[in-house]
Structure formats: structure tokens, C-alpha cells
PDB file of C-alpha atoms in Angstrom:
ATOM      1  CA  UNK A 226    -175.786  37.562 116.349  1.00  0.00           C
ATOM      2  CA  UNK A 227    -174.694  34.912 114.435  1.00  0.00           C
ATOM      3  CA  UNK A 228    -172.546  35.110 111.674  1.00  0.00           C
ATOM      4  CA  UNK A 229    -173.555  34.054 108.321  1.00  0.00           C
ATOM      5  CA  UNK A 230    -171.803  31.600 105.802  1.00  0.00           C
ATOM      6  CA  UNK A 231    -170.240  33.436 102.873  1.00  0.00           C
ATOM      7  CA  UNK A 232    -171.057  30.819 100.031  1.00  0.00           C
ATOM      8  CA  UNK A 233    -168.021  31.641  97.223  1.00  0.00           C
ATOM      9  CA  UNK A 234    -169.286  31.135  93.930  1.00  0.00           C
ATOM     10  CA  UNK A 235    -166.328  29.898  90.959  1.00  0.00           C
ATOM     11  CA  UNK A 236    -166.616  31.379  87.847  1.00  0.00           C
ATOM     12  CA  UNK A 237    -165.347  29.216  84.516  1.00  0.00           C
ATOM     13  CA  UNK A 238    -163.501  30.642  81.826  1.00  0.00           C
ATOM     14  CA  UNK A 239    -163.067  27.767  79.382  1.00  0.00           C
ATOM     15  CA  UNK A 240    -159.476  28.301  77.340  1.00  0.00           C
ATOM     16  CA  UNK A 241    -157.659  31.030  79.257  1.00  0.00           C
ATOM     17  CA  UNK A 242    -154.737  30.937  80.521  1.00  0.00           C
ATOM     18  CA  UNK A 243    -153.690  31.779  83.932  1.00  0.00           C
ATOM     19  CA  UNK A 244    -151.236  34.202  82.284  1.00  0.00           C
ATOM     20  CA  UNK A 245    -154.391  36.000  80.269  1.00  0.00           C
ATOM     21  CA  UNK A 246    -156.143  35.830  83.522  1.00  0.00           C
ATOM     22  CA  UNK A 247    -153.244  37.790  85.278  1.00  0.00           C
ATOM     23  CA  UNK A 248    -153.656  40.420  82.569  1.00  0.00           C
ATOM     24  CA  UNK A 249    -157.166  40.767  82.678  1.00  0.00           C
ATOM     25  CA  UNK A 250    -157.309  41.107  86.467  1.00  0.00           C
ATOM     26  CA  UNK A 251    -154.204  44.024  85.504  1.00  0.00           C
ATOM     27  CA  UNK A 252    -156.098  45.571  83.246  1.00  0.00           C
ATOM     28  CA  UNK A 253    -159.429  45.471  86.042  1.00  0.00           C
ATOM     29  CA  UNK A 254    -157.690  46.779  88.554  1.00  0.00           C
ATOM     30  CA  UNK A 255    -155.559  49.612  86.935  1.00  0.00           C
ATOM     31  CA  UNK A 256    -156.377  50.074  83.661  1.00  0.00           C
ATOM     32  CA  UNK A 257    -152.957  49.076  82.375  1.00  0.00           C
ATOM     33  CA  UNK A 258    -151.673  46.329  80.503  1.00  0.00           C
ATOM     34  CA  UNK A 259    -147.962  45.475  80.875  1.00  0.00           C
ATOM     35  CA  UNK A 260    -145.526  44.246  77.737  1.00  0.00           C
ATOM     36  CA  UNK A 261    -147.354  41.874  75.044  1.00  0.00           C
ATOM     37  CA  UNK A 262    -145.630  39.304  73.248  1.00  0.00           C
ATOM     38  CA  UNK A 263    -147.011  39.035  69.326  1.00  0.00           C
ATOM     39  CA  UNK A 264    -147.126  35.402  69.952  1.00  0.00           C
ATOM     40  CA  UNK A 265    -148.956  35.341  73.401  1.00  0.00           C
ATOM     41  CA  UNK A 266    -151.895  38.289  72.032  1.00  0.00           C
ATOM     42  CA  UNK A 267    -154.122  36.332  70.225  1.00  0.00           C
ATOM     43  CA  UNK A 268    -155.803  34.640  73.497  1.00  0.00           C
ATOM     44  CA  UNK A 269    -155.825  38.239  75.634  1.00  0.00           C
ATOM     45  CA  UNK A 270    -157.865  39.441  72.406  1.00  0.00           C
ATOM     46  CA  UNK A 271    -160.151  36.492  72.228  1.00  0.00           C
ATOM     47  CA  UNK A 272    -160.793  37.226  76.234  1.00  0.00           C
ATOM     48  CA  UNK A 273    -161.048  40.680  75.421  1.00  0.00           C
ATOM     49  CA  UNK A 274    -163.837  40.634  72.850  1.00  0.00           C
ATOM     50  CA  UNK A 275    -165.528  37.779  74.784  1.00  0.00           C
ATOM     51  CA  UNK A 276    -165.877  40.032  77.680  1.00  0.00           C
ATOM     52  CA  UNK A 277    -166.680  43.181  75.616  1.00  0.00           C
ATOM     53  CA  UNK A 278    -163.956  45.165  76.544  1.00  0.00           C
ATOM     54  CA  UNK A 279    -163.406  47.682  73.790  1.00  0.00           C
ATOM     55  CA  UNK A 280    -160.226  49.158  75.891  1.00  0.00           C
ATOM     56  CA  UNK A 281    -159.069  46.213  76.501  1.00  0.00           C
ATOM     57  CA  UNK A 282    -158.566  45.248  73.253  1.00  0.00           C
ATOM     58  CA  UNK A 283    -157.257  48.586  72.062  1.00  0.00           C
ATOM     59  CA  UNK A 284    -154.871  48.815  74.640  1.00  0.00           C
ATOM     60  CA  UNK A 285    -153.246  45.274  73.347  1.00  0.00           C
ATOM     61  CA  UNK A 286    -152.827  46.318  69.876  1.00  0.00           C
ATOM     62  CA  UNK A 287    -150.954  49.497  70.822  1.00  0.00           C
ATOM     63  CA  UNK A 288    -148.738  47.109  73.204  1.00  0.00           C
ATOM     64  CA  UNK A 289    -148.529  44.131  70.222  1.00  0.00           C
ATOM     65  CA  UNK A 290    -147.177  47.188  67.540  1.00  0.00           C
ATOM     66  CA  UNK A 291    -144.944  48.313  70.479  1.00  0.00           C
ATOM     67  CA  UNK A 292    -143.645  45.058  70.438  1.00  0.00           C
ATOM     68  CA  UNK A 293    -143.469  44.736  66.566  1.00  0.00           C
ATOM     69  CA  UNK A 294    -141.729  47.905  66.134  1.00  0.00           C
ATOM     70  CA  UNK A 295    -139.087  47.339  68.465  1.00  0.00           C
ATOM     71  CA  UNK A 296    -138.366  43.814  66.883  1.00  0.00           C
ATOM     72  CA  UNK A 297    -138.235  45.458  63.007  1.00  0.00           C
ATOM     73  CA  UNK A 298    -135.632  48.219  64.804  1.00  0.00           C
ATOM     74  CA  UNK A 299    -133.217  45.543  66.228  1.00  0.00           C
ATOM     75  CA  UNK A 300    -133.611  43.291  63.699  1.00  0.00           C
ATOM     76  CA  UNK A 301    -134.528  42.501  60.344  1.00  0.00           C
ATOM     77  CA  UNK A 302    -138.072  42.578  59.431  1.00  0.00           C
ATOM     78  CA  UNK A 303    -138.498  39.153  58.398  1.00  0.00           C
ATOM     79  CA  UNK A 304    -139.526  37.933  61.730  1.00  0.00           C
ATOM     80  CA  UNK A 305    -142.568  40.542  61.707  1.00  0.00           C
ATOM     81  CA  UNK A 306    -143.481  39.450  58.030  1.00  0.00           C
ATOM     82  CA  UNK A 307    -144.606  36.192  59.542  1.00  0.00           C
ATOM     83  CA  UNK A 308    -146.111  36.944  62.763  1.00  0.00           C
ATOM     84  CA  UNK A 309    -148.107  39.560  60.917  1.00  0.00           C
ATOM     85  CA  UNK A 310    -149.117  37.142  58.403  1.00  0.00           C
ATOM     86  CA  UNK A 311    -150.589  34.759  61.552  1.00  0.00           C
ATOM     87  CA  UNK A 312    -152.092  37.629  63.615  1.00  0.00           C
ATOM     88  CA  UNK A 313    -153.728  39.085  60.263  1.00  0.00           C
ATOM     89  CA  UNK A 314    -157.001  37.140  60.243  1.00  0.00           C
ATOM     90  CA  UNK A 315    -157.557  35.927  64.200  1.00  0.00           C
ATOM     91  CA  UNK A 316    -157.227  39.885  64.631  1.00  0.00           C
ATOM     92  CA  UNK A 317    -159.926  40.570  62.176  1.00  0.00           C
ATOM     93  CA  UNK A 318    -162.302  38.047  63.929  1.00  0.00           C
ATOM     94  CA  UNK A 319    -161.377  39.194  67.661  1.00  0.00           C
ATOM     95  CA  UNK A 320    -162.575  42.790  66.657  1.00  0.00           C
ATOM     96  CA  UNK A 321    -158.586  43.875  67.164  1.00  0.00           C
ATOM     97  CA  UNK A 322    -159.177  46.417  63.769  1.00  0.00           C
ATOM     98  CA  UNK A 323    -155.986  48.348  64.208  1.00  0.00           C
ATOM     99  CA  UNK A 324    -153.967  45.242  64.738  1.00  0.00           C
ATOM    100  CA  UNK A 325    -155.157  44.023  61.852  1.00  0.00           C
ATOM    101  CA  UNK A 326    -154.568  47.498  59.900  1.00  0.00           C
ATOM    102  CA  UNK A 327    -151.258  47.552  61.174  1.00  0.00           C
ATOM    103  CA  UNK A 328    -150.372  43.908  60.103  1.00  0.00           C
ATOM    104  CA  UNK A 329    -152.361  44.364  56.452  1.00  0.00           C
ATOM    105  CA  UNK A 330    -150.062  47.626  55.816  1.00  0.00           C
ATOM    106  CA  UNK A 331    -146.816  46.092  56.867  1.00  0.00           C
ATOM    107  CA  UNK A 332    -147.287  43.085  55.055  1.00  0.00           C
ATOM    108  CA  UNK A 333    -148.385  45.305  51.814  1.00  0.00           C
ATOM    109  CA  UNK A 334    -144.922  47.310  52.564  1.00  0.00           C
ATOM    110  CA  UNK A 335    -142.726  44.022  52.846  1.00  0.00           C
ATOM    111  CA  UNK A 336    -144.855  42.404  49.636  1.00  0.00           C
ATOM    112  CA  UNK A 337    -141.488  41.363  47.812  1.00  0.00           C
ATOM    113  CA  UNK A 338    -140.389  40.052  51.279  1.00  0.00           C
ATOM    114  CA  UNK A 339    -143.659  38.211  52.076  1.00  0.00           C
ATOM    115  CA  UNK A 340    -143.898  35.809  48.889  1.00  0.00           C
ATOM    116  CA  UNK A 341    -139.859  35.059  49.163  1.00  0.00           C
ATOM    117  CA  UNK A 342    -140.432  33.693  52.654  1.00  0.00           C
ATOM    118  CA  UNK A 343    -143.675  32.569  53.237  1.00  0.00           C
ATOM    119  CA  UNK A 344    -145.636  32.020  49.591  1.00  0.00           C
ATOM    120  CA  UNK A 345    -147.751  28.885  51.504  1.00  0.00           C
ATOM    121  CA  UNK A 346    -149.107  31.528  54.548  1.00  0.00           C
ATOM    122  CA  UNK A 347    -150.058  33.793  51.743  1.00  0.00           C
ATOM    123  CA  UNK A 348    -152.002  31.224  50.216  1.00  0.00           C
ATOM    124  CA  UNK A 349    -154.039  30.284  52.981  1.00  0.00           C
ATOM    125  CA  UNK A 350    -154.862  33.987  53.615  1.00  0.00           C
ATOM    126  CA  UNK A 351    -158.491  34.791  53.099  1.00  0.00           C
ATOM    127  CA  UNK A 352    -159.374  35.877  48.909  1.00  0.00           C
ATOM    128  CA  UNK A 353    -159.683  39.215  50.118  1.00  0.00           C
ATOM    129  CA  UNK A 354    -156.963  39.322  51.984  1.00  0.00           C
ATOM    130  CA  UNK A 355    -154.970  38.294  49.206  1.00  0.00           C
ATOM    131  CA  UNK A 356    -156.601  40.645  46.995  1.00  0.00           C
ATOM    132  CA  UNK A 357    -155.951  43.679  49.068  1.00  0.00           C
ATOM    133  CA  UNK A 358    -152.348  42.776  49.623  1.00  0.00           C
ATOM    134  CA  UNK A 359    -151.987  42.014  45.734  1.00  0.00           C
ATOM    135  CA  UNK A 360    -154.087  45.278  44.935  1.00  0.00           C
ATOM    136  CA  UNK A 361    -151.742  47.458  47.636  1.00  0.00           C
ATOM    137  CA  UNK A 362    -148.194  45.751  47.235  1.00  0.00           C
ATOM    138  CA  UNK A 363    -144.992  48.008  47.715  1.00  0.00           C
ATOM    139  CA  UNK A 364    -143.541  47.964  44.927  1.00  0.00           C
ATOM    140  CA  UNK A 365    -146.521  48.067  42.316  1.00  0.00           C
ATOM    141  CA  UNK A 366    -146.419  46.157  39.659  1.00  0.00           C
ATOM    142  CA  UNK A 367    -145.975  48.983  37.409  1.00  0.00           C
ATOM    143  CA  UNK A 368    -142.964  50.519  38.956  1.00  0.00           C
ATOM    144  CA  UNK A 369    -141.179  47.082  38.660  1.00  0.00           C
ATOM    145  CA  UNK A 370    -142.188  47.009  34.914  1.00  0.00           C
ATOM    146  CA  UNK A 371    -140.636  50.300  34.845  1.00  0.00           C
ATOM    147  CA  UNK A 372    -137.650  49.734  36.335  1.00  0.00           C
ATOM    148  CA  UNK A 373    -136.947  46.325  34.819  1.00  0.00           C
ATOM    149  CA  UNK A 374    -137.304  48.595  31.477  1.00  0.00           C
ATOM    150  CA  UNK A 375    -135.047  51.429  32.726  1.00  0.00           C
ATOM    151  CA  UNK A 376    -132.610  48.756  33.395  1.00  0.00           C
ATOM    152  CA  UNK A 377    -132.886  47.204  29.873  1.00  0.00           C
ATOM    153  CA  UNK A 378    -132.304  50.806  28.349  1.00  0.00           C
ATOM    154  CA  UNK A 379    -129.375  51.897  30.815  1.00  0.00           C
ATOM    155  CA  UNK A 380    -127.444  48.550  30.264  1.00  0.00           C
ATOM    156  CA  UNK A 381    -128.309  48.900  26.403  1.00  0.00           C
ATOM    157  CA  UNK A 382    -127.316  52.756  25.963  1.00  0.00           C
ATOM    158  CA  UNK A 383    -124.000  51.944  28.111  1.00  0.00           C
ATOM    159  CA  UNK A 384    -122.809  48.627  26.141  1.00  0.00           C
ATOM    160  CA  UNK A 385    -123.401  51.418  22.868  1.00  0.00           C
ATOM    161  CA  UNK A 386    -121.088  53.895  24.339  1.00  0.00           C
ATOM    162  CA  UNK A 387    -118.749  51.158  24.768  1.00  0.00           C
ATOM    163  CA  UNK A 388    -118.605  49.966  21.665  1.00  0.00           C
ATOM    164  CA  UNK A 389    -118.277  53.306  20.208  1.00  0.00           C
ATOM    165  CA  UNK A 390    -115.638  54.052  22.696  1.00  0.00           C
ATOM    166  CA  UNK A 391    -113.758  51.110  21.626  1.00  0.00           C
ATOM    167  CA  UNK A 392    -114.298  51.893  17.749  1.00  0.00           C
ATOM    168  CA  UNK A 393    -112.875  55.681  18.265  1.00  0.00           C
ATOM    169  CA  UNK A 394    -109.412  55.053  20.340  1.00  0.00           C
ATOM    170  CA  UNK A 395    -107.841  52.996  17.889  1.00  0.00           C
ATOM    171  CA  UNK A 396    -105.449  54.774  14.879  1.00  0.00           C
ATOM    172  CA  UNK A 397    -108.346  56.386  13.218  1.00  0.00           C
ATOM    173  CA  UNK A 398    -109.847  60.009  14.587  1.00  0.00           C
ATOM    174  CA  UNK A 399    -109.635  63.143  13.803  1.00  0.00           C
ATOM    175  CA  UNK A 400    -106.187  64.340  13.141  1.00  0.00           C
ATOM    176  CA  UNK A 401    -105.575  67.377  15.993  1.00  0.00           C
ATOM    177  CA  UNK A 402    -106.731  65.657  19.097  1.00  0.00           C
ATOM    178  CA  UNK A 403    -105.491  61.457  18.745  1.00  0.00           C
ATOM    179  CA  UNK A 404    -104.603  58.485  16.883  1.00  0.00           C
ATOM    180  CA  UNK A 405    -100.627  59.476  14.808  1.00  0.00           C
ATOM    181  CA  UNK A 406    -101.503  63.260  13.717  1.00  0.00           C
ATOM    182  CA  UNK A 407    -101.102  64.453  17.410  1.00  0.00           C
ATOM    183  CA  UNK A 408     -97.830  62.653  17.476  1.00  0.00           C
ATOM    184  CA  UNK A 409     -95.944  64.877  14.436  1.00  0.00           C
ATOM    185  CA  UNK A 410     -95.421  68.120  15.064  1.00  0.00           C
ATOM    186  CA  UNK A 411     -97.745  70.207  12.972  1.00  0.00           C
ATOM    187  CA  UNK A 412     -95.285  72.693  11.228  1.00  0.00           C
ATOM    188  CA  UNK A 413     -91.421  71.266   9.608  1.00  0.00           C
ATOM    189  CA  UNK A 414     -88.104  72.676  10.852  1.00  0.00           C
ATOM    190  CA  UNK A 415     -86.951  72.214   7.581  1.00  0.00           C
TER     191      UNK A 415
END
């Protein structure tokens, strides 16, 4: 018998990466993804939800927060503030939901945070995106209204007490406890 020609067919994957290949093939094979870099997810998702892979995608996002929680523990959260503000949308559109959750409720958390350092990403965010986060900002505009007020009061009551501190201590008072009386004795020795 005769052996026959195995003809190997090449299958094209136009835009991935040899590196979102590897993780793919990972992910075929043992149904397991490895560590996931915030800034290398966005193309494993877009494979993901081309290929319909439902796990796939799921198990990214719990690697990505992995990621992005051990980055706001060593370090400041300013870093994540950005790179949530860039995964945000692409998330929404790869069908990476909890991502996206995750992103939309650390970026409503760090809202103070967000428009000090990146006012021009917020911008470009979607209307609805920008609604939400305006809508669901921590601190609400009411509790900063509230405390700016408290503030106002507390510094007002206390520059009071000063200046009625300040008119009291001088020579003037009541007569038993400051100012001259408390200085002569009370009864004569005469």
C-alpha cells in the first residue's frame, strides 16, 4: 500500500499576534490562561469574541483585574485611572462586560482623580459613558457641597471663638476668676 500525501492546509488570522496566538493555543489545550498585561488584553479579547469563546474572554478579565489590583496595591492608583479609561470602551465592544464593569466602577471611585489627570480621555469617552461616570462619581456632588459648607461654618464658628477669646483675657472679666480682682486678696489684714 501506498502511502498517501497529507496536504496541510494554513489557516489566516489577520491582526494577531504570535503572542495572542500562544495564548489561544494555552487556553485550547488546557483551559488556562497565564498572567495578562492591561496593555497587551485588548487583542486576546478581540480574538476571543472573534472566535466565540465566551470562557475565553471571561477568563481574561479575571486575569486583567488580577493584574489591576495588584498594580493599585503597590502603587498609586493613578496608573489604573488611565488604563481603565482606554480599556473602558474596546471592552464594551469585545463583549468583555465585567472588564468593562470593573473599569466603569473604578473610574466612578477615582472621579476626583480621573478629571485631575486625564480631563481630554474623559472627553472622548462615549456620552453615556460620561453620563454614567458623571451620574455615579465618588464623591457626589452633594457631599462636596456639603462639606465645602461644613468647612465654611467650622472655620467661621472657630475665627468667633477666637475673637471672643481674645476680647475676654484682657483686664476686664468677672472679678473672682481673672483680669486684677484675682490678684488682691479678697479680705484686708487691716
Amino acid at each position: 500500500m501506498g502511502s498517501v500525501p497529507v496536504r496541510l492546509s494554513l489557516i489566516l488570522f489577520p491582526g494577531v499576534r504570535s503572542d495572542s496566538f500562544r495564548v489561544l493555543l494555552t487556553y485550547l489545550y488546557w483551559d488556562d490562561v497565564g498572567p495578562v498585561l492591561p496593555s497587551r488584553c485588548l487583542d486576546l479579547l478581540e480574538l476571543a469574541n472573534r472566535l466565540c469563546l465566551p470562557r475565553l474572554v471571561h477568563l481574561i478579565e479575571k486575569r486583567v483585574v488580577e493584574e489591576l489590583n495588584r498594580v493599585i496595591n503597590s502603587t498609586d492608583n493613578g496608573d489604573v485611572v488611565e488604563i481603565c479609561l482606554r480599556l473602558l470602551e474596546p471592552c464594551k465592544l469585545h463583549n468583555a462586560d465585567q472588564l468593562a464593569d470593573w473599569c466603569m466602577n473604578h473610574l466612578c471611585t477615582n472621579y476626583n482623580k480621573l478629571c485631575k489627570m486625564s480631563p481630554k480621555l474623559l472627553r472622548s469617552l462615549h456620552p453615556d459613558n460620561q453620563e454614567y461616570l458623571t451620574e455615579h462619581r465618588w464623591p457626589p456632588v452633594w457631599y462636596l457641597k456639603d462639606f465645602d459648607y461644613y468647612d465654611k461654618c467650622a472655620s467661621e464658628r472657630e475665627r468667633e471663638e477666637r475673637m471672643v477669646f481674645k476680647r475676654g483675657s484682657g483686664s476686664g472679666g468677672c472679678l473672682c476668676f481673672g483680669g486684677r480682682g484675682s490678684e488682691q486678696p479678697l479680705v484686708s489684714s487691716a
